[in-house]
Coordinates of C-alpha atoms (C1' of nucleotides) in Angstrom, one line a residue:
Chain A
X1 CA 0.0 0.0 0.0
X2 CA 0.8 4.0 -0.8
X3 CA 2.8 6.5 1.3
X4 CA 0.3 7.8 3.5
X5 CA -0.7 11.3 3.8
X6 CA -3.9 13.4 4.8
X7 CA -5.0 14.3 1.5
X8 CA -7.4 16.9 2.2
X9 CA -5.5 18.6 4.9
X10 CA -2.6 18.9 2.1
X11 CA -5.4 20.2 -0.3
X12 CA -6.5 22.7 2.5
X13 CA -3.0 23.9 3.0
X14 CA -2.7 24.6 -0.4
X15 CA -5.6 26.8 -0.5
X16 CA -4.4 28.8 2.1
X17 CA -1.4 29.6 0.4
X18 CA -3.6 30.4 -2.5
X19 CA -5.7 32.7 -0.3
X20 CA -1.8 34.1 1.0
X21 CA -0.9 35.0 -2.8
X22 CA -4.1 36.1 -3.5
X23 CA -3.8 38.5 -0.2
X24 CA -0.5 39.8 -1.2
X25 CA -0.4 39.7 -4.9
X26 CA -3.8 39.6 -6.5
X27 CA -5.6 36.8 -7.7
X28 CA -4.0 37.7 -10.9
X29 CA -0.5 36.5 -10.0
X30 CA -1.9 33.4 -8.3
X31 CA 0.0 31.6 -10.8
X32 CA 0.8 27.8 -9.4
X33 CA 4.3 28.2 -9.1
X34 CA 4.5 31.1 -6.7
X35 CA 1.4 29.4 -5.2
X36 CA 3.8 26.4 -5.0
X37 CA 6.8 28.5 -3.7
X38 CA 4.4 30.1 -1.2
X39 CA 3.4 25.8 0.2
X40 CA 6.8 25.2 0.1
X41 CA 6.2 22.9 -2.2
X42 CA 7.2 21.6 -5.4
X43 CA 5.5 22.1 -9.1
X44 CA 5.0 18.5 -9.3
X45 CA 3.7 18.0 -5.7
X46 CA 1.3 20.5 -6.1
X47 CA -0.1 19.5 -9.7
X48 CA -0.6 15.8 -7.9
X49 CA -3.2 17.3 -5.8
X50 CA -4.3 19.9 -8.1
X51 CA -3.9 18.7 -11.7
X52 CA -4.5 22.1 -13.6
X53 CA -4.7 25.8 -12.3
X54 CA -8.5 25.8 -12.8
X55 CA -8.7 23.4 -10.4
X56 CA -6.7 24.7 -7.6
X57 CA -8.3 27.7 -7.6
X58 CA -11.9 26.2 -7.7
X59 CA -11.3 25.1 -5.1
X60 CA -9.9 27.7 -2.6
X61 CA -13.1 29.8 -3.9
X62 CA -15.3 27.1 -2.4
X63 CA -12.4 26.7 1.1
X64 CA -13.4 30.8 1.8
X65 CA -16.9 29.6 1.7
X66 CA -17.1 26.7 3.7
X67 CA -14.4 28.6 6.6
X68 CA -16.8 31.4 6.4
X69 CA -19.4 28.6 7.2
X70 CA -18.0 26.7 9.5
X71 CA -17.0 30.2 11.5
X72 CA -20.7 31.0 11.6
X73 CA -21.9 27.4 12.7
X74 CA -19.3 27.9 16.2
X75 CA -21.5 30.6 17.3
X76 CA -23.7 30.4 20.5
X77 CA -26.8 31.2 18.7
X78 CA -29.4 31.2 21.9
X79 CA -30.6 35.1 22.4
X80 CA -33.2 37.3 21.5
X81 CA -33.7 37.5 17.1
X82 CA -31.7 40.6 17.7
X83 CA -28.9 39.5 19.5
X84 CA -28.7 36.4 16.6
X85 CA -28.6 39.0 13.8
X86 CA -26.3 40.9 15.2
X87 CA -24.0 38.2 15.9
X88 CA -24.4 36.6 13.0
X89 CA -24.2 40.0 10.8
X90 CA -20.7 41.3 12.7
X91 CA -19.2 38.1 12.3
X92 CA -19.6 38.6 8.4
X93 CA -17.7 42.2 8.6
X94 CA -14.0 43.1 8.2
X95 CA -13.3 43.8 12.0
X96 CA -10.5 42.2 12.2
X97 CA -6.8 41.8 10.2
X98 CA -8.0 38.2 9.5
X99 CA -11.6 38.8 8.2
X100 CA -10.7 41.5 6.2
X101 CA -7.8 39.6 4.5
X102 CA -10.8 37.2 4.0
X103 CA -12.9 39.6 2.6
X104 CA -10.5 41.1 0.4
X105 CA -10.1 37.0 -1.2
X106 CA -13.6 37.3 -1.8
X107 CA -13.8 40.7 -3.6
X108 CA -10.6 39.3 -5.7
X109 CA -12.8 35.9 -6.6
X110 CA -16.1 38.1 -7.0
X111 CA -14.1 40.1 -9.9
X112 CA -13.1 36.9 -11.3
X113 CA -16.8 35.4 -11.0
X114 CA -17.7 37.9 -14.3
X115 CA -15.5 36.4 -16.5
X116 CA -15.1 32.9 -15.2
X117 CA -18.3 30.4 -15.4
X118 CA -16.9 28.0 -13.4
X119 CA -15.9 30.1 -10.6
X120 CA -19.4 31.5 -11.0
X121 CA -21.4 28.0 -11.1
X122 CA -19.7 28.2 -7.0
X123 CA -20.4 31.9 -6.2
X124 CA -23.7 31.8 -6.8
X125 CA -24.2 29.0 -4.7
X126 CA -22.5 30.7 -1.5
X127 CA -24.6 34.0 -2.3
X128 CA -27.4 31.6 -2.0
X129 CA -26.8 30.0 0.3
X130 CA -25.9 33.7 2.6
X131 CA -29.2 34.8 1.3
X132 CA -31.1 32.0 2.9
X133 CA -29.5 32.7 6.4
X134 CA -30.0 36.1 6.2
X135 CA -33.8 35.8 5.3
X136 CA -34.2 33.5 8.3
X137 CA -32.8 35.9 10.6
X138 CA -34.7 38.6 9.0
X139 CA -38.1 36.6 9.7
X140 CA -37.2 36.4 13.3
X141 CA -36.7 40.3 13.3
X142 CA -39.6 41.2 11.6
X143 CA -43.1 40.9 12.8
X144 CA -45.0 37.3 12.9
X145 CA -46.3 36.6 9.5
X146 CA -45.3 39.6 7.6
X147 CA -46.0 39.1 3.9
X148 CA -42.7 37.7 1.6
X149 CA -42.2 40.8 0.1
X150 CA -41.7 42.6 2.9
X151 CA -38.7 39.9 3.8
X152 CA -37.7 39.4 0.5
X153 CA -37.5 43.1 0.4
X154 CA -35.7 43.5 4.0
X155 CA -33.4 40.1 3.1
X156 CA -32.1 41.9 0.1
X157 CA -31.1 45.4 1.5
X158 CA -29.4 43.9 4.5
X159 CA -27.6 41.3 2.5
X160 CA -26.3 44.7 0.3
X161 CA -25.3 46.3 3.1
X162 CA -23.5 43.1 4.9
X163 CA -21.6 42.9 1.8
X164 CA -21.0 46.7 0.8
X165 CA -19.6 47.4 4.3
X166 CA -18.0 44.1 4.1
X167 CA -16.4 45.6 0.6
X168 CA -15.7 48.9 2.1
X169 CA -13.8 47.8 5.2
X170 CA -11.3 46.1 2.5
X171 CA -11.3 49.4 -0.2
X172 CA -10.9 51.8 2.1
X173 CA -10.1 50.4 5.8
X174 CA -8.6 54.1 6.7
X175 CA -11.6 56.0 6.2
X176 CA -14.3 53.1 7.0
X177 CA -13.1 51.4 10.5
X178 CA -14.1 48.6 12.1
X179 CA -15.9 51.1 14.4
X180 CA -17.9 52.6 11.6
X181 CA -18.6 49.3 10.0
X182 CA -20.0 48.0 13.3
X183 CA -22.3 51.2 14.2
X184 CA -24.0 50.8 10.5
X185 CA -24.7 47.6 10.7
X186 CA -26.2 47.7 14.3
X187 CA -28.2 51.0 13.4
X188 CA -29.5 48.9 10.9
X189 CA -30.5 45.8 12.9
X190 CA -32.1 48.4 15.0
X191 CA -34.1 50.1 12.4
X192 CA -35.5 46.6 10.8
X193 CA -36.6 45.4 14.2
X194 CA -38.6 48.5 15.3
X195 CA -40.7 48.6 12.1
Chain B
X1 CA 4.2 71.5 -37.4
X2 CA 3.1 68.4 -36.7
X3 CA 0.0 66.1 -37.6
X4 CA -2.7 66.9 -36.1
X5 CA -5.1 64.2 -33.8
X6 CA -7.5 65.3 -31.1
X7 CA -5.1 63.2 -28.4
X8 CA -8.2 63.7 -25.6
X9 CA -10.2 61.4 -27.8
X10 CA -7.6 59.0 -29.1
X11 CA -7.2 58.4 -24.9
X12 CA -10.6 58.2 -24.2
X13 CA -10.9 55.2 -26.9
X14 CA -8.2 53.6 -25.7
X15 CA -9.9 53.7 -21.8
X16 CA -13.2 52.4 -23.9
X17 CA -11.0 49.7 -25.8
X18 CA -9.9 48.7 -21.8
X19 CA -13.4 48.7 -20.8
X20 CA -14.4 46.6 -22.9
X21 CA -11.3 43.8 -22.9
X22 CA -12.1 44.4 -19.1
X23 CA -16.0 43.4 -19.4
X24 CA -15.5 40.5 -21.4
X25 CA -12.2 38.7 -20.2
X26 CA -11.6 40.4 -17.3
X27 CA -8.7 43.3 -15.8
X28 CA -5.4 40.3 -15.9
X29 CA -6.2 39.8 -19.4
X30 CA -6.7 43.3 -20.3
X31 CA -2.7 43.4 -21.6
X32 CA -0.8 45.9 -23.8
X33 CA -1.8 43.8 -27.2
X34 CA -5.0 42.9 -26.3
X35 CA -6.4 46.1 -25.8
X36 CA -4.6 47.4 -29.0
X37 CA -6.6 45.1 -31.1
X38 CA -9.7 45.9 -29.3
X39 CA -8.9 49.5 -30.1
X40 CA -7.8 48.7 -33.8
X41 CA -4.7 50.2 -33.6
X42 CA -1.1 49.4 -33.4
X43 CA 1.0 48.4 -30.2
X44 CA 3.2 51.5 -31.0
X45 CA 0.4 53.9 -31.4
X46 CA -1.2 52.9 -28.3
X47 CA 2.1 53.0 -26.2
X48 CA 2.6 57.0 -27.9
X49 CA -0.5 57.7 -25.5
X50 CA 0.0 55.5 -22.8
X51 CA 4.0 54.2 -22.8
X52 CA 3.8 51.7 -19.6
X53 CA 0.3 49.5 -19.2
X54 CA 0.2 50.7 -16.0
X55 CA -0.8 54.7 -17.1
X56 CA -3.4 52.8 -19.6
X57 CA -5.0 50.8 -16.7
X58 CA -4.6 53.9 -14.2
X59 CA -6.3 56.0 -17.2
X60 CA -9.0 54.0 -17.5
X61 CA -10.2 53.4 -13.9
X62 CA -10.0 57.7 -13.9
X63 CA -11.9 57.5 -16.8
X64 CA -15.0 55.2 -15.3
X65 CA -14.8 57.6 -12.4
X66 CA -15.1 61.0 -14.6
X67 CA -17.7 58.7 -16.7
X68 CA -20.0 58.5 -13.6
X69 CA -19.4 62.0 -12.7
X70 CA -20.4 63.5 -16.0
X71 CA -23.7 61.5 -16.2
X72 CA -24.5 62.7 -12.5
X73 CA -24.1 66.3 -13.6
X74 CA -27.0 65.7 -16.4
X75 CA -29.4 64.8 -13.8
X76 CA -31.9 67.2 -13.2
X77 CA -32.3 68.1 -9.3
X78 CA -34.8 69.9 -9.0
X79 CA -37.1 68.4 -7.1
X80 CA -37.9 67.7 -3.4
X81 CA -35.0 65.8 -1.6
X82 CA -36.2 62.7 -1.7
X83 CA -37.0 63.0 -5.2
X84 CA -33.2 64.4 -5.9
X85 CA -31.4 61.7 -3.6
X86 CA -33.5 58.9 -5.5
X87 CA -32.4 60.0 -8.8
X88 CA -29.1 59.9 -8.0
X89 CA -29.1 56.4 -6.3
X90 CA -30.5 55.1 -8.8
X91 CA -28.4 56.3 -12.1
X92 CA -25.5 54.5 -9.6
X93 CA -27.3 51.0 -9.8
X94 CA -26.5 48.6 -12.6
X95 CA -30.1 48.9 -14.0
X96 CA -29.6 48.2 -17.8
X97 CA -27.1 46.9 -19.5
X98 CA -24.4 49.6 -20.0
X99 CA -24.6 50.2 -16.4
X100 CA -24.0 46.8 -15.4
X101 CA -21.0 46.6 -17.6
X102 CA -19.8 49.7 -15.8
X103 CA -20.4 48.2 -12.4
X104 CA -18.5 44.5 -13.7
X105 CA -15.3 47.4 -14.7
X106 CA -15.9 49.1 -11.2
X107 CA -15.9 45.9 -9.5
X108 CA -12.3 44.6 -11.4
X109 CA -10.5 47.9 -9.8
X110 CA -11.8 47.4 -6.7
X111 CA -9.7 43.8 -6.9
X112 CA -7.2 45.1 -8.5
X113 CA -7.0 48.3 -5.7
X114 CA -6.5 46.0 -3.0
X115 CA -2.8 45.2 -4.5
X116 CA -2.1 47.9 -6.4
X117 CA -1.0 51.2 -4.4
X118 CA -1.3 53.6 -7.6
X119 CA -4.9 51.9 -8.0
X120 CA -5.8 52.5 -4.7
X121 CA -5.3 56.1 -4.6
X122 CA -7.5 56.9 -7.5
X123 CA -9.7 54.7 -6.2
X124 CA -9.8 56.2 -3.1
X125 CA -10.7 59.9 -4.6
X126 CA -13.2 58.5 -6.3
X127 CA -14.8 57.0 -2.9
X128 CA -14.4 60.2 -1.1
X129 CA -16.4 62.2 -3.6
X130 CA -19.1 59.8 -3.7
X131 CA -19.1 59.7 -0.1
X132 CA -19.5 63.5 -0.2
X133 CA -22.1 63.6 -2.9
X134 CA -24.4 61.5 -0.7
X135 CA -24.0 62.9 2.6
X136 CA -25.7 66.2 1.1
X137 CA -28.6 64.2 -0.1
X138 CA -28.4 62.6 3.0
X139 CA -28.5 65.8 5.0
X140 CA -31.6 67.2 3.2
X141 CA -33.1 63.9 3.9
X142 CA -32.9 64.0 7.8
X143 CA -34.5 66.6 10.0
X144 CA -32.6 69.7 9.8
X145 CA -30.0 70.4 12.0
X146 CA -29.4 66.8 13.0
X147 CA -26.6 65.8 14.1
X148 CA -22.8 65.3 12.8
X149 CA -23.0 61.9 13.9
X150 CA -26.6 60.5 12.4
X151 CA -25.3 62.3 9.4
X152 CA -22.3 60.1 9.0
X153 CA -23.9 57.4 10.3
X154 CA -26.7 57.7 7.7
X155 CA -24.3 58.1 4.8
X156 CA -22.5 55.3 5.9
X157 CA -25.1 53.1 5.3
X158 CA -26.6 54.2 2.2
X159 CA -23.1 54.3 0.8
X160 CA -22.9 50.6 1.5
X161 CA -26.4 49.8 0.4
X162 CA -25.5 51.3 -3.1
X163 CA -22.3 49.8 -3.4
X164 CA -23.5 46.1 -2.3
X165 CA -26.7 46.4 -4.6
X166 CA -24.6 47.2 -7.4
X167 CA -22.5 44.3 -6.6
X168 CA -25.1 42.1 -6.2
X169 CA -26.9 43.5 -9.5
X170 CA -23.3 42.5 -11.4
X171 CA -22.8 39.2 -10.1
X172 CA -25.7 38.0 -9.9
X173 CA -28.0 39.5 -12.2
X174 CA -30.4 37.0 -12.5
X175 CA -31.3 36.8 -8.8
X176 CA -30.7 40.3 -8.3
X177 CA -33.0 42.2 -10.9
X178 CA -33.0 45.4 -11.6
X179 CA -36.5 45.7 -9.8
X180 CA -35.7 44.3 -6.5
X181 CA -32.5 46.6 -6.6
X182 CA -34.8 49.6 -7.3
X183 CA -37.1 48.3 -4.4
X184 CA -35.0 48.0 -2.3
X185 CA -33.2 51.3 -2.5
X186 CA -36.3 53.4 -2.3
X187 CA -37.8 51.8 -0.1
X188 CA -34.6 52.6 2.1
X189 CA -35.0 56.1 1.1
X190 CA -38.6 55.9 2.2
X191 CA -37.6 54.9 6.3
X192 CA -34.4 57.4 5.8
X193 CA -36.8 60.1 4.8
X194 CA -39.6 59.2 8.1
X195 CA -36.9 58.7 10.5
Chain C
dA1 C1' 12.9 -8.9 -0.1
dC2 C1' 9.8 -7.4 -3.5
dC3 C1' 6.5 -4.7 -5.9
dT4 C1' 2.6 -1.8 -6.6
dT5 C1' 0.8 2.5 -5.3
dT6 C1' 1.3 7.1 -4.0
dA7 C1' 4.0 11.3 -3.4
dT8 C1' 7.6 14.4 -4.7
dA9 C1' 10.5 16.8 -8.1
dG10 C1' 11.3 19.4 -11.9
dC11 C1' 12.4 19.6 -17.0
dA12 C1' 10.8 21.6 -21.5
dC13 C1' 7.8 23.3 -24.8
dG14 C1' 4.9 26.6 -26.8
dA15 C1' 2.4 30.6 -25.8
dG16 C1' 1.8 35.2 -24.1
dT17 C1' 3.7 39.3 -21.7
dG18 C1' 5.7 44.4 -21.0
dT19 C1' 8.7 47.4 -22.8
dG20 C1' 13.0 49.3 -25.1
dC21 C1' 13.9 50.4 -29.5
dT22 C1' 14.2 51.6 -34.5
dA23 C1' 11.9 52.6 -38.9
dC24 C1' 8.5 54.7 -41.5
dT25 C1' 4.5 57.9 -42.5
dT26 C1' 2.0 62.0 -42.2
dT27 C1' 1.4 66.8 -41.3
dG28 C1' 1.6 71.8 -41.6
dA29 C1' 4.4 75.9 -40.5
dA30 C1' 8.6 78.1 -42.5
Chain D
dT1 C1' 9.7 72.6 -51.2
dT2 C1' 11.8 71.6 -46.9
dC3 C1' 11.9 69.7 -42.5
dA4 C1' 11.0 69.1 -37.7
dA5 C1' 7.3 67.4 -35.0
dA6 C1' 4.0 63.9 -34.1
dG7 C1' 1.8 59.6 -35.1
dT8 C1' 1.9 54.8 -36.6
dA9 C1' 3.9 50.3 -36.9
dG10 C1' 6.0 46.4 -35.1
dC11 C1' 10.5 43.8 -34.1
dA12 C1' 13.0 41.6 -30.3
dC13 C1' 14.5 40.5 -25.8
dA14 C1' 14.0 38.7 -21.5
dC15 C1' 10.6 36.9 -18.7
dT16 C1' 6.6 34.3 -16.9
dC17 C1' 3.1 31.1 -17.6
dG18 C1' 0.3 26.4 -17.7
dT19 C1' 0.8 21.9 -18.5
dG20 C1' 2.5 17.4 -20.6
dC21 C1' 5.9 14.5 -19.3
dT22 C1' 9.5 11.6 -17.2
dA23 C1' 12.3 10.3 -13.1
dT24 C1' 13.0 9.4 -8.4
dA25 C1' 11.7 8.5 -3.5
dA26 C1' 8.9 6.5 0.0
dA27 C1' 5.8 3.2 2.1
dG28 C1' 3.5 -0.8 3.5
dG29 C1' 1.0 -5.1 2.2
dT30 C1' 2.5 -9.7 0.4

DNA sequence: ACCTTTATAGCACGAGTGTGCTACTTTGAA
DNA sequence: TTCAAAGTAGCACACTCGTGCTATAAAGGT
C-alpha cells in the first residue's frame, strides 16, 4: 500500500497559500508556481493534488466559503432575534486583520466570477446559500407573518449592506473602521426590528 | 508643425477599448496587445498615448470615475430631496445593461486596488467624492440640524447599500434584478426620509 | 525482499507578456 | 519645397506562464 498522507489537509493547505498570494499579490498573480513556492512545495507535488490551475483555484473559492461557514456554525446562537442577527451579521464584517484579509479574497474571486463560469457556477451558490440565512434571521426580526415581500425586500437590503460594508472595510479600511462598520450595521438591525 | 489628432479622444478610446477587454475577459487579461486590437490600432500607437500599461490601466479606472461623474451632472435636481437623492441612487445602480457593464469594470479595480498602491489612490478619490455627494442628499433627507454623527452614520449606510446592490446586480444579475435593486433602495430612502 | 501504489520533483515546450527600440509615414508651419 | 514634430507600426528581448511528461523517493501489504 501507498505512502500515506492526509489528502485533504494537504489540499486545504494549499488553499491557504492560494488565499496568502491572493492576499498579497492579486488573484491575478496566483500563478501555481508562486502558489507552489508560497506551500513550500514543489510544481510537481502541487499538480498531484491539483492537476490544472483551474482546479486549484476552484477550489480555494469554495475553502473561503465553507471557513466562512463553519466560522458562523461555532456561534452560541441562543438570544433574542436581535442579538442572533447581530452576531451573525458582525461576524460577516472586516473587523479584524483576519476577516478582512478574507474579505479582500472574496472581492478578488467576485471580480473573477464575471469572467469565469466555473468560478461563477460556485459563487452563486454561496450567495445563495448567505441569502437564505440572512432571510431567516430577517423573519425572526420582523413581525409574525409579515408578507414575503416585505422579507424578500428586507433580506435583500441587508444582505447589500452586509456585503458593501463588508467591501468597504477592504477598499478603504482608513476612512471606514471597524468602528464605523460595526455602528452601520447595528443602526441597521435596530431600524429593521422596530418597524 | 506636426499632424494633427485630437489626443483627448484617441485616450478616451483607448480607456473604452480597456473597458471593454475588461468586461468581457476580465482586468489580468486586459494586456498591452489585447487592448490594442480591441482599439484597432497598433502596439506602438497605443504606447505614444499610454507608454507603460500601467498609465493605460490607471487612465482607465480615472476615466469610469469621470464617466459616472459626468452623467450625474445631467441629472436634473430639481425636485424635493427625496426626489433628488432617488435619482441619483438610482443612475448609480446597474439597472440596464451599460450600467452593469460599468459596475462589472468598477468591481475589477476594486480587486485590482487591494494590491495595487497607484490603483488604490484613484480609487480612493473616487470613494471620497461619492461619499460626499451622498451625505448632502443625506442631510436634506434628515430633520434639519441633525446631528454630525446621524449624518455620518446615515451616509454610511446608504453608501454601502449602493455599493452592495450594485455588486449584487453584477454578479448575480439574474437573482438580483433590476426591480428588486430599485425596491429596495427606495424603499430605504422611504424609512431614511420618516426617521 | 519485493513490488505496486502514491508522493515528490522538476524539465521543457509553446504561448503570451511588458517594454526598449528603430523605422516609416503624415502633417503643416517656414 | 523643406523639415522638424508627431503619429503609426512592429520587431526583439527577457521573462513568466500552464501543463504534458518523465524520473526518483517513500511506504506498506505480500
Amino acid at each position: 500500500m501507498p505512502r500515506v498522507v492526509d489528502v485533504d489537509e494537504r489540499r486545504a493547505l494549499l488553499a491557504a497559500a492560494v488565499w496568502r498570494v491572493i492576499h498579497r499579490e492579486g488573484l491575478a498573480n496566483a500563478s501555481v508556481r508562486k502558489v507552489a513556492a508560497e506551500a513550500q512545495v514543489s510544481m510537481g507535488s502541487l499538480r498531484h493534488y491539483f492537476s490544472t490551475q483551474n482546479q486549484l483555484l476552484q477550489f480555494s473559492l469554495q475553502a473561503v466559503g465553507e471557513r466562512v461557514t463553519q466560522r458562523l456554525a461555532t456561534l452560541d446562537l441562543t438570544g433574542t432575534p436581535r442579538q442572533v442577527a447581530e452576531l451573525v451579521a458582525l461576524e460577516l464584517l472586516p473587523l479584524d486583520a483576519d476577516r478582512r484579509a478574507e474579505v479582500e479574497i472574496w472581492i478578488a474571486f467576485s471580480a473573477a466570477t464575471l469572467t469565469d463560469p466555473d468560478l461563477r457556477a460556485l459563487s452563486d451558490q454561496s450567495h445563495e446559500a448567505l441569502h437564505t440565512l440572512l432571510r431567516t434571521l430577517v423573519a425572526d426580526l420582523l413581525p409574525p407573518n409579515s408578507p414575503d415581500q416585505d422579507l424578500d425586500l428586507e433580506t435583500d437590503r441587508l444582505h447589500a449592506l452586509i456585503d458593501g460594508l463588508a467591501l468597504h472595510g477592504a477598499t478603504t479600511p482608513t476612512q471606514t473602521t471597524p468602528t464605523r462598520l460595526q455602528a452601520a450595521l447595528t443602526h441597521h438591525l435596530e431600524h429593521l426590528a422596530r418597524s
